[in-house]
Structure formats: structure tokens, C-alpha cells
Coordinates of C-alpha atoms and ligand atoms in Angstrom, one line a residue:
M7 CA 19.3 31.6 39.3
P8 CA 15.6 32.5 39.6
W9 CA 12.9 30.7 37.6
N10 CA 12.1 33.9 35.6
K11 CA 15.1 36.2 35.7
Q12 CA 13.5 38.8 33.4
F13 CA 10.8 39.5 36.0
E14 CA 12.3 38.4 39.3
C15 CA 15.5 40.4 38.8
M16 CA 13.9 43.5 37.2
S17 CA 15.5 46.9 38.0
L18 CA 13.4 48.8 40.4
S19 CA 12.5 51.5 37.8
D20 CA 11.4 48.8 35.3
L21 CA 9.4 47.1 38.0
H22 CA 7.6 50.3 39.0
K23 CA 6.8 51.1 35.3
F24 CA 5.4 47.6 34.9
Q25 CA 3.4 47.7 38.1
L26 CA 1.9 51.1 37.2
S27 CA 0.8 50.1 33.7
N28 CA -0.8 46.9 35.1
L29 CA -2.4 48.7 38.0
I30 CA -4.1 51.2 35.6
D31 CA -5.3 48.3 33.4
T32 CA -6.7 46.5 36.4
V33 CA -8.5 49.6 37.7
R34 CA -10.0 50.1 34.2
W35 CA -10.9 46.4 33.9
L36 CA -12.7 46.5 37.2
Y37 CA -14.4 49.9 36.6
E38 CA -15.8 48.7 33.4
R39 CA -16.8 45.2 34.5
T40 CA -17.8 45.1 38.2
P41 CA -20.7 47.2 39.6
F42 CA -19.1 46.8 43.0
Y43 CA -15.9 48.6 42.1
R44 CA -17.5 51.1 39.7
K45 CA -19.7 52.2 42.6
K46 CA -16.8 52.4 45.0
L47 CA -14.6 54.4 42.6
D48 CA -17.5 56.7 41.7
E49 CA -18.1 57.4 45.3
L50 CA -14.5 58.4 45.7
N51 CA -14.6 60.4 42.5
I52 CA -11.8 58.4 40.9
N53 CA -11.5 57.5 37.3
P54 CA -9.0 54.9 36.1
E55 CA -7.2 57.9 34.3
D56 CA -6.6 59.5 37.7
I57 CA -4.0 56.8 38.5
R58 CA -0.8 58.4 37.2
S59 CA 1.8 57.1 39.6
L60 CA 2.2 54.2 42.0
E61 CA 1.7 56.5 44.9
D62 CA -1.8 57.1 43.7
I63 CA -2.7 53.6 44.9
V64 CA -3.6 55.2 48.2
R65 CA -6.5 56.9 46.5
L66 CA -8.1 53.6 45.6
P67 CA -10.7 52.0 47.9
F68 CA -9.8 49.1 50.2
T69 CA -11.5 45.7 49.8
V70 CA -12.3 43.6 52.9
K71 CA -13.3 40.0 53.5
N72 CA -16.9 41.1 54.1
D73 CA -17.1 42.6 50.6
L74 CA -16.4 39.1 49.3
R75 CA -18.9 37.5 51.6
D76 CA -21.6 40.1 50.7
N77 CA -21.0 39.4 47.0
Y78 CA -20.9 35.6 47.4
P79 CA -20.4 33.6 45.2
F80 CA -19.5 35.5 42.0
G81 CA -20.6 39.1 42.5
L82 CA -17.0 40.3 42.3
C83 CA -16.2 38.3 39.2
A84 CA -15.1 40.6 36.4
V85 CA -15.6 38.1 33.6
P86 CA -18.7 36.0 32.5
L87 CA -18.8 32.5 34.0
T88 CA -18.2 31.2 30.5
E89 CA -14.6 32.5 30.8
V90 CA -14.1 30.9 34.2
V91 CA -12.3 27.6 34.1
R92 CA -11.8 26.8 37.8
V93 CA -13.2 27.9 41.2
H94 CA -11.4 27.4 44.5
A95 CA -12.7 28.4 47.9
S96 CA -11.4 28.9 51.4
S97 CA -13.4 27.5 54.2
G98 CA -12.9 30.1 56.9
T99 CA -14.3 29.7 60.3
T100 CA -17.6 31.6 59.9
G101 CA -20.3 31.9 57.3
K102 CA -19.9 31.3 53.6
P103 CA -16.5 30.5 52.0
I104 CA -14.5 33.0 50.0
T105 CA -14.6 32.1 46.3
G106 CA -11.7 32.3 44.0
P107 CA -12.6 32.1 40.3
Y108 CA -9.9 31.8 37.6
T109 CA -9.8 32.3 33.9
A110 CA -7.4 30.1 31.8
E111 CA -5.0 33.0 31.8
D112 CA -5.2 33.4 35.6
L113 CA -4.3 29.7 36.0
E114 CA -1.3 30.3 33.8
Q115 CA -0.1 33.2 35.8
W116 CA -0.7 31.3 39.1
T117 CA 1.3 28.4 37.8
E118 CA 4.2 30.8 37.0
C119 CA 4.0 32.1 40.6
T120 CA 4.1 28.7 42.4
A121 CA 6.8 27.5 40.0
R122 CA 8.9 30.4 41.3
V123 CA 8.3 29.4 44.9
L124 CA 9.4 25.9 44.3
W125 CA 12.4 26.9 42.1
A126 CA 13.6 29.3 44.8
A127 CA 13.7 26.4 47.3
G128 CA 15.9 24.5 44.9
V129 CA 13.2 22.1 43.5
R130 CA 14.2 20.9 40.0
E131 CA 12.9 18.6 37.3
D132 CA 14.8 15.6 38.8
D133 CA 13.0 15.9 42.1
I134 CA 10.3 13.6 43.3
F135 CA 7.8 16.0 44.8
Q136 CA 5.2 14.9 47.3
N137 CA 2.4 17.3 47.6
C138 CA 0.8 17.0 51.1
F139 CA -1.6 19.9 50.8
G140 CA -5.3 19.1 50.5
H141 CA -6.2 18.7 46.8
G142 CA -9.6 20.2 46.3
L143 CA -11.2 23.5 47.0
F144 CA -8.1 24.5 49.1
T145 CA -5.6 26.3 46.9
G146 CA -2.5 24.6 48.3
G147 CA -2.8 21.3 46.6
L148 CA -3.6 22.2 43.0
G149 CA -1.6 25.4 43.2
F150 CA 1.6 23.5 43.9
H151 CA 0.6 20.7 41.6
Q152 CA 0.6 23.1 38.7
G153 CA 3.9 24.8 39.7
A154 CA 5.7 21.5 40.2
S155 CA 4.4 20.1 37.0
R156 CA 5.6 23.2 35.2
I157 CA 9.1 22.6 36.5
G158 CA 8.8 19.0 35.4
C159 CA 9.1 17.2 38.8
A160 CA 7.7 13.7 39.3
V161 CA 4.7 14.9 41.2
V162 CA 3.1 12.6 43.9
P163 CA -0.3 14.2 44.8
T164 CA -0.8 12.4 48.1
S165 CA -2.9 15.3 49.5
S166 CA -3.1 15.5 53.3
G167 CA -4.2 12.8 55.7
M168 CA -3.6 9.0 55.9
T169 CA -0.3 9.8 57.5
E170 CA 1.1 6.3 57.7
R171 CA 0.5 5.7 54.0
Q172 CA 2.0 9.1 53.3
I173 CA 5.2 8.1 55.1
M174 CA 5.3 4.7 53.4
L175 CA 5.1 6.4 50.0
M176 CA 7.6 9.0 51.0
K177 CA 10.1 6.2 51.7
D178 CA 9.2 3.8 48.8
F179 CA 9.1 6.5 46.1
G180 CA 12.1 8.2 47.5
A181 CA 10.6 11.7 47.7
T182 CA 13.2 14.4 47.7
A183 CA 11.0 17.4 48.2
F184 CA 7.5 18.0 49.7
C185 CA 5.1 20.6 50.7
G186 CA 2.3 21.0 53.3
T187 CA 1.4 22.9 56.4
P188 CA 4.2 23.2 58.9
S189 CA 2.0 21.6 61.6
Y190 CA 1.4 18.6 59.3
A191 CA 5.1 18.2 58.7
L192 CA 5.5 17.8 62.5
T193 CA 2.7 15.3 62.5
I194 CA 4.5 13.3 59.8
A195 CA 7.8 13.4 61.7
E196 CA 6.2 12.3 64.9
R197 CA 4.2 9.5 63.3
A198 CA 7.3 8.2 61.4
E199 CA 9.1 8.0 64.8
E200 CA 6.2 6.0 66.2
M201 CA 6.5 3.7 63.2
N202 CA 10.2 3.3 64.1
M203 CA 11.1 5.0 60.8
S204 CA 13.2 8.1 60.6
V205 CA 12.5 10.6 57.9
K206 CA 16.2 11.5 58.3
D207 CA 17.2 8.2 56.6
M208 CA 15.0 9.0 53.6
P209 CA 16.3 11.0 50.5
L210 CA 14.0 13.9 51.5
R211 CA 16.0 17.1 51.2
V212 CA 13.6 20.1 51.3
G213 CA 10.2 21.0 52.5
L214 CA 8.1 24.0 51.6
F215 CA 5.6 25.1 54.2
G216 CA 2.9 27.6 54.4
G217 CA -0.8 28.1 54.8
E218 CA -0.5 29.0 58.6
P219 CA 1.8 30.9 60.9
W220 CA 4.8 29.1 62.2
S221 CA 7.7 30.2 64.4
L222 CA 11.4 30.0 63.8
A223 CA 11.5 27.5 66.6
M224 CA 9.1 25.3 64.7
R225 CA 11.3 25.6 61.6
T226 CA 14.3 24.3 63.7
E227 CA 12.3 21.5 65.1
I228 CA 11.1 20.4 61.6
E229 CA 14.6 20.7 60.2
E230 CA 16.1 18.7 63.0
R231 CA 13.5 16.0 63.2
M232 CA 13.3 15.4 59.5
G233 CA 16.8 16.2 58.4
I234 CA 15.7 18.6 55.8
R235 CA 15.8 22.3 54.9
A236 CA 12.4 24.0 55.7
L237 CA 11.3 27.1 53.8
N238 CA 8.4 29.4 54.3
N239 CA 5.9 30.5 51.6
Y240 CA 2.7 32.6 51.9
G241 CA -0.5 33.2 50.0
L242 CA -4.2 33.5 50.2
T243 CA -7.2 32.4 48.2
E244 CA -8.2 36.0 47.5
M245 CA -4.8 36.4 45.7
A246 CA -5.1 33.1 43.8
G247 CA -3.6 31.0 46.7
P248 CA 0.1 30.1 47.3
G249 CA 2.6 31.9 45.1
V250 CA 2.3 35.4 46.6
S251 CA 5.6 35.3 48.5
F252 CA 8.4 32.8 49.3
E253 CA 11.8 32.4 50.9
C254 CA 14.8 31.8 48.7
S255 CA 17.3 29.1 49.7
E256 CA 20.1 31.7 49.5
A257 CA 18.8 34.0 52.2
P258 CA 15.7 32.7 54.1
G259 CA 14.3 34.9 56.8
G260 CA 12.1 37.1 54.6
L261 CA 9.7 36.2 51.8
H262 CA 10.1 37.7 48.3
I263 CA 6.8 39.0 47.1
N264 CA 6.0 38.3 43.4
E265 CA 5.7 42.1 42.8
D266 CA 5.0 41.8 39.1
H267 CA 1.7 40.2 40.2
Y268 CA 0.9 41.8 43.5
I269 CA 1.5 45.3 44.8
A270 CA 2.1 45.1 48.6
E271 CA 1.4 47.9 51.1
I272 CA 1.6 47.9 54.9
I273 CA -1.0 50.0 56.6
D274 CA -1.8 50.9 60.2
P275 CA -4.9 48.8 60.8
V276 CA -6.5 51.5 62.9
T277 CA -5.8 54.8 61.0
L278 CA -5.5 52.9 57.6
E279 CA -2.5 55.2 56.8
P280 CA 0.6 53.7 55.1
V281 CA 3.4 52.5 57.3
P282 CA 7.0 52.8 56.2
Y283 CA 9.4 49.9 55.4
G284 CA 10.6 48.1 58.5
K285 CA 7.5 48.9 60.6
K286 CA 4.9 46.4 61.4
G287 CA 1.3 46.7 60.2
E288 CA -1.4 45.1 58.2
L289 CA -0.5 43.7 54.8
V290 CA -2.6 44.9 51.9
F291 CA -2.4 43.5 48.3
T292 CA -3.6 44.7 44.9
S293 CA -3.5 41.9 42.3
I294 CA -2.5 43.5 39.0
R295 CA -2.4 40.5 36.6
R296 CA -5.6 38.7 37.4
R297 CA -8.7 38.7 35.2
A298 CA -11.5 36.8 36.9
M299 CA -11.3 38.4 40.3
P300 CA -8.6 41.0 40.7
L301 CA -8.9 42.9 44.0
L302 CA -7.9 46.4 44.9
R303 CA -6.1 47.0 48.2
Y304 CA -7.3 43.8 49.8
R305 CA -6.8 44.0 53.6
T306 CA -5.4 40.6 54.5
K307 CA -5.5 41.2 58.3
D308 CA -2.0 39.5 58.4
I309 CA 0.6 41.5 60.3
T310 CA 4.1 41.8 59.0
S311 CA 6.6 44.4 57.7
L312 CA 8.4 45.0 54.4
T313 CA 12.0 45.5 53.6
R314 CA 13.8 46.2 50.3
E315 CA 17.4 45.1 50.5
E316 CA 19.8 43.5 48.1
C317 CA 19.4 39.8 48.3
P318 CA 22.3 37.4 47.4
C319 CA 19.8 35.4 45.2
G320 CA 19.7 38.4 42.8
R321 CA 15.9 38.8 43.1
T322 CA 14.9 42.4 43.4
F323 CA 11.4 41.8 44.8
V324 CA 10.6 43.3 48.2
K325 CA 10.7 41.0 51.2
M326 CA 8.0 40.6 53.8
D327 CA 8.8 39.3 57.2
R328 CA 7.2 36.1 58.4
I329 CA 3.6 36.7 59.6
I330 CA 3.6 37.4 63.3
G331 CA -0.2 37.2 63.7
R332 CA -3.5 38.4 62.4
T333 CA -5.3 41.4 63.5
D334 CA -8.3 39.1 64.2
D335 CA -6.2 36.5 66.0
M336 CA -4.7 39.0 68.3
L337 CA -5.8 38.3 71.9
I338 CA -5.9 41.1 74.4
I339 CA -5.3 39.6 77.7
N340 CA -5.5 42.2 80.5
G341 CA -4.6 44.9 78.0
V342 CA -1.6 43.1 76.6
N343 CA -1.7 42.2 72.9
V344 CA -0.8 38.5 72.5
F345 CA -0.4 36.5 69.4
P346 CA -0.4 32.7 69.5
S347 CA 2.9 32.7 67.6
Q348 CA 4.6 34.5 70.5
I349 CA 3.5 31.8 72.9
E350 CA 4.8 29.2 70.5
S351 CA 8.2 30.7 70.4
L352 CA 8.4 30.8 74.2
L353 CA 7.4 27.2 74.5
V354 CA 10.5 26.2 72.6
D355 CA 12.6 27.2 75.6
I356 CA 10.9 24.6 77.7
E357 CA 12.5 21.3 77.1
E358 CA 9.9 19.3 79.1
V359 CA 7.2 19.8 76.5
E360 CA 6.4 19.1 72.9
L361 CA 5.5 21.9 70.4
Q362 CA 1.9 20.6 70.5
Y363 CA -0.4 23.2 72.1
V364 CA -3.7 25.0 72.1
L365 CA -4.7 28.3 73.6
V366 CA -8.2 28.4 75.2
V367 CA -9.6 31.9 75.5
G368 CA -12.3 32.4 78.1
K369 CA -13.9 35.3 80.0
R370 CA -13.6 35.9 83.7
K371 CA -15.9 38.8 84.7
H372 CA -15.0 41.4 82.1
L373 CA -11.5 40.3 81.4
D374 CA -10.3 37.8 78.9
S375 CA -8.4 34.8 80.4
L376 CA -6.0 32.6 78.6
K377 CA -5.3 28.9 79.2
L378 CA -2.5 27.1 77.6
R379 CA -2.8 23.4 77.1
V380 CA 0.5 21.8 76.1
E381 CA 1.7 18.3 75.8
A382 CA 4.3 17.0 78.3
K383 CA 7.1 14.8 77.2
K384 CA 6.5 11.2 78.2
E385 CA 9.2 11.1 80.9
V386 CA 7.8 14.3 82.5
Y387 CA 4.2 13.1 82.5
D388 CA 5.3 9.7 83.9
A389 CA 7.1 11.3 86.8
G390 CA 3.8 12.2 88.3
A391 CA 1.6 15.1 89.5
G392 CA 4.4 16.9 91.4
R393 CA 6.7 17.1 88.4
V394 CA 3.8 18.2 86.1
A395 CA 2.8 21.0 88.5
E396 CA 6.4 22.1 88.6
V397 CA 6.7 22.4 84.8
E398 CA 3.3 24.2 84.7
R399 CA 4.7 26.8 87.1
K400 CA 7.9 27.1 85.1
I401 CA 6.0 27.8 81.8
D402 CA 3.7 30.3 83.5
N403 CA 6.7 32.1 85.0
H404 CA 8.5 32.1 81.7
I405 CA 5.5 33.6 79.8
K406 CA 4.9 36.1 82.6
G407 CA 8.5 37.2 82.6
L408 CA 8.6 37.8 78.8
L409 CA 5.0 38.8 77.9
G410 CA 3.8 40.2 81.2
I411 CA 0.7 38.1 81.3
H412 CA -0.4 35.2 83.5
V413 CA -1.5 32.1 81.6
G414 CA -3.1 29.2 83.3
V415 CA -1.0 26.3 82.1
E416 CA -2.3 22.7 81.8
L417 CA 0.1 20.0 80.9
T418 CA -1.6 17.2 79.2
A419 CA -0.5 13.6 78.6
P420 CA 1.6 12.9 75.5
K421 CA -0.4 12.7 72.3
A422 CA -3.5 14.0 74.1
L423 CA -4.1 16.9 71.6
T424 CA -5.5 16.4 68.1
R425 CA -2.8 16.3 65.4
S426 CA -3.2 18.5 62.4
E427 CA -3.4 17.3 58.8
G428 CA -4.0 20.7 57.4
K429 CA -4.1 24.0 59.2
A430 CA -3.6 23.6 62.9
V431 CA -6.2 24.9 65.3
R432 CA -4.2 26.9 67.8
V433 CA -6.9 29.0 69.5
I434 CA -10.2 27.8 71.0
D435 CA -12.4 30.7 71.8
E436 CA -14.8 29.9 74.7
R437 CA -15.9 33.5 75.3
P438 CA -19.7 33.9 75.2
K439 CA -20.7 35.3 71.8
Ligands
DLL10 O1 -3.5 29.2 52.9 C1 -2.9 29.6 50.6 C2 -1.7 28.8 50.8 C3 -1.6 27.5 50.6 C4 -0.5 29.5 51.2 C5 -0.5 26.8 50.8 C6 0.7 28.8 51.3 C7 0.7 27.5 51.1 P1 -6.2 30.6 52.6 O2 -6.7 29.3 53.0 O3 -7.1 31.6 51.9 O4 -5.0 30.4 51.6 O5 -5.5 31.3 53.9 C8 -4.8 32.5 53.8 O6 -3.5 31.8 55.7 O7 -4.2 35.3 55.1 C9 -2.6 33.9 56.4 O8 -3.3 34.3 57.5 C10 -2.4 32.4 56.5 N1 -1.1 32.0 55.9 C11 -0.9 31.5 54.7 N2 0.5 31.2 54.5 C12 1.1 31.6 55.6 C13 2.4 31.6 56.1 C14 -3.8 29.7 51.9 N3 3.4 31.2 55.4 C15 -4.3 32.8 55.2 N4 2.6 32.2 57.4 C16 -3.4 34.1 55.1 C17 1.6 32.6 58.1 C18 0.1 32.1 56.5 N5 0.4 32.6 57.7

């Protein structure tokens, strides 16, 4: 049973009516309150009254990350700051952060969305819920704090880091559910093993992971090492944070989008034309319930596809596939498009290594080159240089066979790579800027 059956199981025609009326309200709200959108809409000669059907969404302007940067910090805010009760921000890798202001009503809606994510994973009021996302400007910590509190769990806001204490509390408090980035889950599993403790012996039952891409192989590894169910959820600061989409425990494999809050589209990132269900492209969101900073057709740069099929859980919301990469993370190595996640799924076939890796992108003459640093298992590393070189060749051949590119592989000693406590850094770009 979903958290909010009235919305999550709406008939398609009711959902579309609801979306349309909220879309029109949002366009009007923005037109009247933000010079940025008024200008964009005027340039396209669109009045809020021109939106008569959901299909008309394609007439609306796109919004991109640079629009948020150019209007930093509050230029896109559609309410006076007196009505703003919280501001989150995402760090990003370059320049100023992306700011996310919320009204009290926005916080309420966001809480509803993250409660749905947790509920769909089977989290209930009798759970002891350890929240290992950073609590602060990052939306993961407080976003899930609110949702889990709404359900009525015993929330343990450990935040990320201090992994040994994290594990001690997990055991002593008897946490039954937790959330964090998938890479941090692996860090916890590994550290627990080093402490001669097994998470498998703890009451922990389910983990909700998101905030960064992860492969199915990583899911299996987390599930096996921790003895839990691992479910995926997705979100972004520009759309409030986590709570945009989530896997249900009945049929994981796609993430239901909270469509009464977010209208999703998939577009071709080059032509910007809509792409049909089932085909991969760039994910675009319009937030239709927010007040402080709703965005029209925000280009996430995340690549996935949408499908609308009956789900055994009863939710009617469209599903997005797991994110396979970002348009800006895509590496083009000798003309071949490569995503870090593809390399990750190939690494799982190699039993001599751990799933701890980093890709180093460099430039050789005019071509991009790719080096993969990956940690050897202890017995492999201890067997000496000959064995290490043999495994390096094996990985290179495996990747060449499946992706068609040559990757310089460097096996490192066990534990040589930095462990993640939040979002893992998987790509180091050493190309001259
Ligand atoms: O990462 C919000 C979040 C927190 C989501 C906790 C889920 C759990 P940002 O820091 O703004 O917000 O980063 C958003 O992270 O555009 C994706 O590229 C990536 N991302 C988030 N969740 C997933 C996921 C939060 N499940 C950016 N799979 C997004 C793949 C993800 N990528």
C-alpha cells in the first residue's frame, strides 16, 4: 500500500488533469513573479493562458544550470525572502553553488515526497532509521530526516563520516533501515569487516541509496556484504532534493517519479526534441507544486529513459530507468562514448579486484586517453608484479572486448584509493583546460 494512495495510484486521466492545472498555475506564478521567466516567456510569445494541454509543455522555455548560476543566489526566487524558511545548496564542482530556497509549504510538499520514498522501501514507524547523508546544505540529510520523521521512525541523524562510530551506533541502536550514498554504504561494509564486525549480523534490513550513479553490480555487492535489501532513489537540489523518484520494494528496477509534483520529459540533448518512452535521452523536469523556486523544463543532464507500465505495487506513476550517466560525464575516448558506470559494471566480472576505482582522463596529442586505477584484492597484490600485470591485461582485454576501447589499467594496492563518505569521485580529469 503506498503512502498516499489518492495521489500515487491516481488514474492517468486524473493525473493529467491535475498536472495540467498545476502546470498552468506554475507558469502564471512565474510569469507574474520572476523577471527571468517573464522575459523568456515574452520572447517566445507565450502567455500562461496559451498552455491548454500537457503537450503544450514543449512550447515552454528550457532552464539550464547556468541560468541558476547567472541568477545566484536568489534571482530565480519567486517569493520575497520573508516567505523563505530554508535554503539548501549543492556544491557542484565549479563556480558558485546552486541554491534551493523553500517556503514553509515547499518543505511540507518535500516531506511528503521523501516519506513516499521511504514508505515504498518498506520503512515504517517501528523502524530505527539511521540517516547517513550529510546534514547541512546538502539536501540528502534533512530531506530524509523530514520524511522519516513524518512516518514516525526513530530517526538517528548520524550524518556521513566517522565511519567507525557510525558502525558502532548502527549495532548498539539496532538500526533496521538506513540511507546514504551507495559508495558510502560500501565504505561502511568494508570498515565493519576490518573491525571484525559483520553488518549481516545486525538487525539492518533495508538501505535506500542515491545521490550518485551506481550499477546493478554495486547493488548486488552491497546486498551481499550487508545482508540487506538495497533500493535506489533519485533527486536533485533544483527539484527540492531527494524525493523526485524511487524504487518500490515490489518491483525494483525502475524508479517511480512523483508525477503529481514533477512533470518528466526525455529529450534528445542535441536536437532538444522529445524522445518517446523506452528511448534514452536527457531527463527534463518541471516542478509544478513548488512556490519559492519552481523551474520550467529544467535540463538535468542525466541520461535515462521512461516507461509507463502497470506496476504490482499499484502506483500509476511513470518509471525512469536508473541513470546511466550524465551528458557532461560522458567521456569520448577515440570516438567511443563511455560512461563511468559502464566501466563499473564490467569490473564486476573481474573477481581479482574490489569495486573501488577511479578513471583518469588525460590527453595524448589530440585524443583523450583513459586510465583506470582499480584496487587489487589482497591475495592478488601479494602474489607479486607478474600476477598484477596479468590481471591488468585481463581487465584491459575485457573492456576492449565489450566497449571497443583500450584503457590503461593500473592495479593498486588494497585500500590505496580514498574511500567515499558522500558522493564518490569516479573521474579525475587531467586534460589541460
Ligand atoms: O544528490 C539529491 C539526493 C540526495 C538524491 C540523496 C538522492 C538521495 P544534488 O547534489 O543536487 O542532489 O545532485 C543531483 O546527483 O542530477 C544526478 O546526476 C545525481 N544523482 C542523484 N541521485 C542519483 C541516483 C542530490 N539515484 C545529481 N542515481 C543528479 C544516479 C543520481 N545519479
